[in-house]
XYZ file of C-alpha atoms in Angstrom:
80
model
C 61.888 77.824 -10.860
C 65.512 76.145 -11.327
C 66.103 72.877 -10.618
C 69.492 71.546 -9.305
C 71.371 68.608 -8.334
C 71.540 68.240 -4.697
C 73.751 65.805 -2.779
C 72.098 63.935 0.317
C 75.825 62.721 1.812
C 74.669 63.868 5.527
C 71.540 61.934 5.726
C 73.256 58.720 4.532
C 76.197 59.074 6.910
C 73.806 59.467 9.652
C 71.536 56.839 8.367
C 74.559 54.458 8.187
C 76.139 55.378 11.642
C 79.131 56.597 10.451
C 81.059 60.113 9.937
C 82.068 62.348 6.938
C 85.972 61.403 8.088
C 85.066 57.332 7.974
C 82.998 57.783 4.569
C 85.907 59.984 3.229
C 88.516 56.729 4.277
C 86.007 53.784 2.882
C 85.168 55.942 -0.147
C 89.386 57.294 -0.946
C 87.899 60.278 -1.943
C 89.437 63.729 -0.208
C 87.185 64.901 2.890
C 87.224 68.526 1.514
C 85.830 66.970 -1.921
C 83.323 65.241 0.939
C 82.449 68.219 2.407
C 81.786 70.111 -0.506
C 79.569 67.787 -1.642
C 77.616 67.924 1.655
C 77.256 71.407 1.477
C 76.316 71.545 -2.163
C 79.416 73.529 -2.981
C 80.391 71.764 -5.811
C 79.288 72.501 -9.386
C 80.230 68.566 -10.399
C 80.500 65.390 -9.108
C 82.143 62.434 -10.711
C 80.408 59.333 -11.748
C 83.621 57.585 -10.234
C 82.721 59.400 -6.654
C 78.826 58.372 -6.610
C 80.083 55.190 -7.605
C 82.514 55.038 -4.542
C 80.422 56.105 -2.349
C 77.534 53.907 -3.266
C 80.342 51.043 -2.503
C 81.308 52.475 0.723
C 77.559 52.661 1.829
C 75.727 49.675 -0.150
C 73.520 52.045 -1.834
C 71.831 50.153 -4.464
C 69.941 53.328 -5.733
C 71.673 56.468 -6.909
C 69.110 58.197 -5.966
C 69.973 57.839 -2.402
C 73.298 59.665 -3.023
C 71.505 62.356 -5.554
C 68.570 64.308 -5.816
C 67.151 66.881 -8.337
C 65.038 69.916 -5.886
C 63.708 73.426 -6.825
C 66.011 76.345 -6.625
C 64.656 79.057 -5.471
C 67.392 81.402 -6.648
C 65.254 85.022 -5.842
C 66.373 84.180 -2.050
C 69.872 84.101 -3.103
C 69.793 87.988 -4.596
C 71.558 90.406 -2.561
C 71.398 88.343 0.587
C 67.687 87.735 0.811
């Protein structure tokens, strides 16, 4: 299996209280950059956004903003 880097932006919001919109203002980073990253859309991410958003949020671990899972990319062949 694949691995990939997945972004856990919805679980912090929640865990923090606050919306994508208020995370997107504390952060200055573009809430369709916010919500791309929430729904793994995005190919990159910029040290300069974990780095803002760890700010915004107090994270003192990166790996609350980033995780590495298992792909399972046979699900994603022809609709599967």
């Amino acid at each position: 299996m694949e691995k990939g880097v997945v972004v856990n932006l919805k679980s912090l919001v929640e865990k923090h209280g606050i919306s994508m919109k208020e995370l997107s203002r504390l952060a200055d980073i573009e809430p369709a950059i916010l919500s791309k990253l929430v729904n793994n859309k995005r190919q990159s991410i910029y040290f300069d956004h974990i780095a803002r958003i760890a700010d915004a949020l107090d994270v003192k671990d990166i790996r609350e903003i980033i995780d590495i899972e298992e792909i399972n990319k046979a699900s994603n062949i022809d609709g599967k």
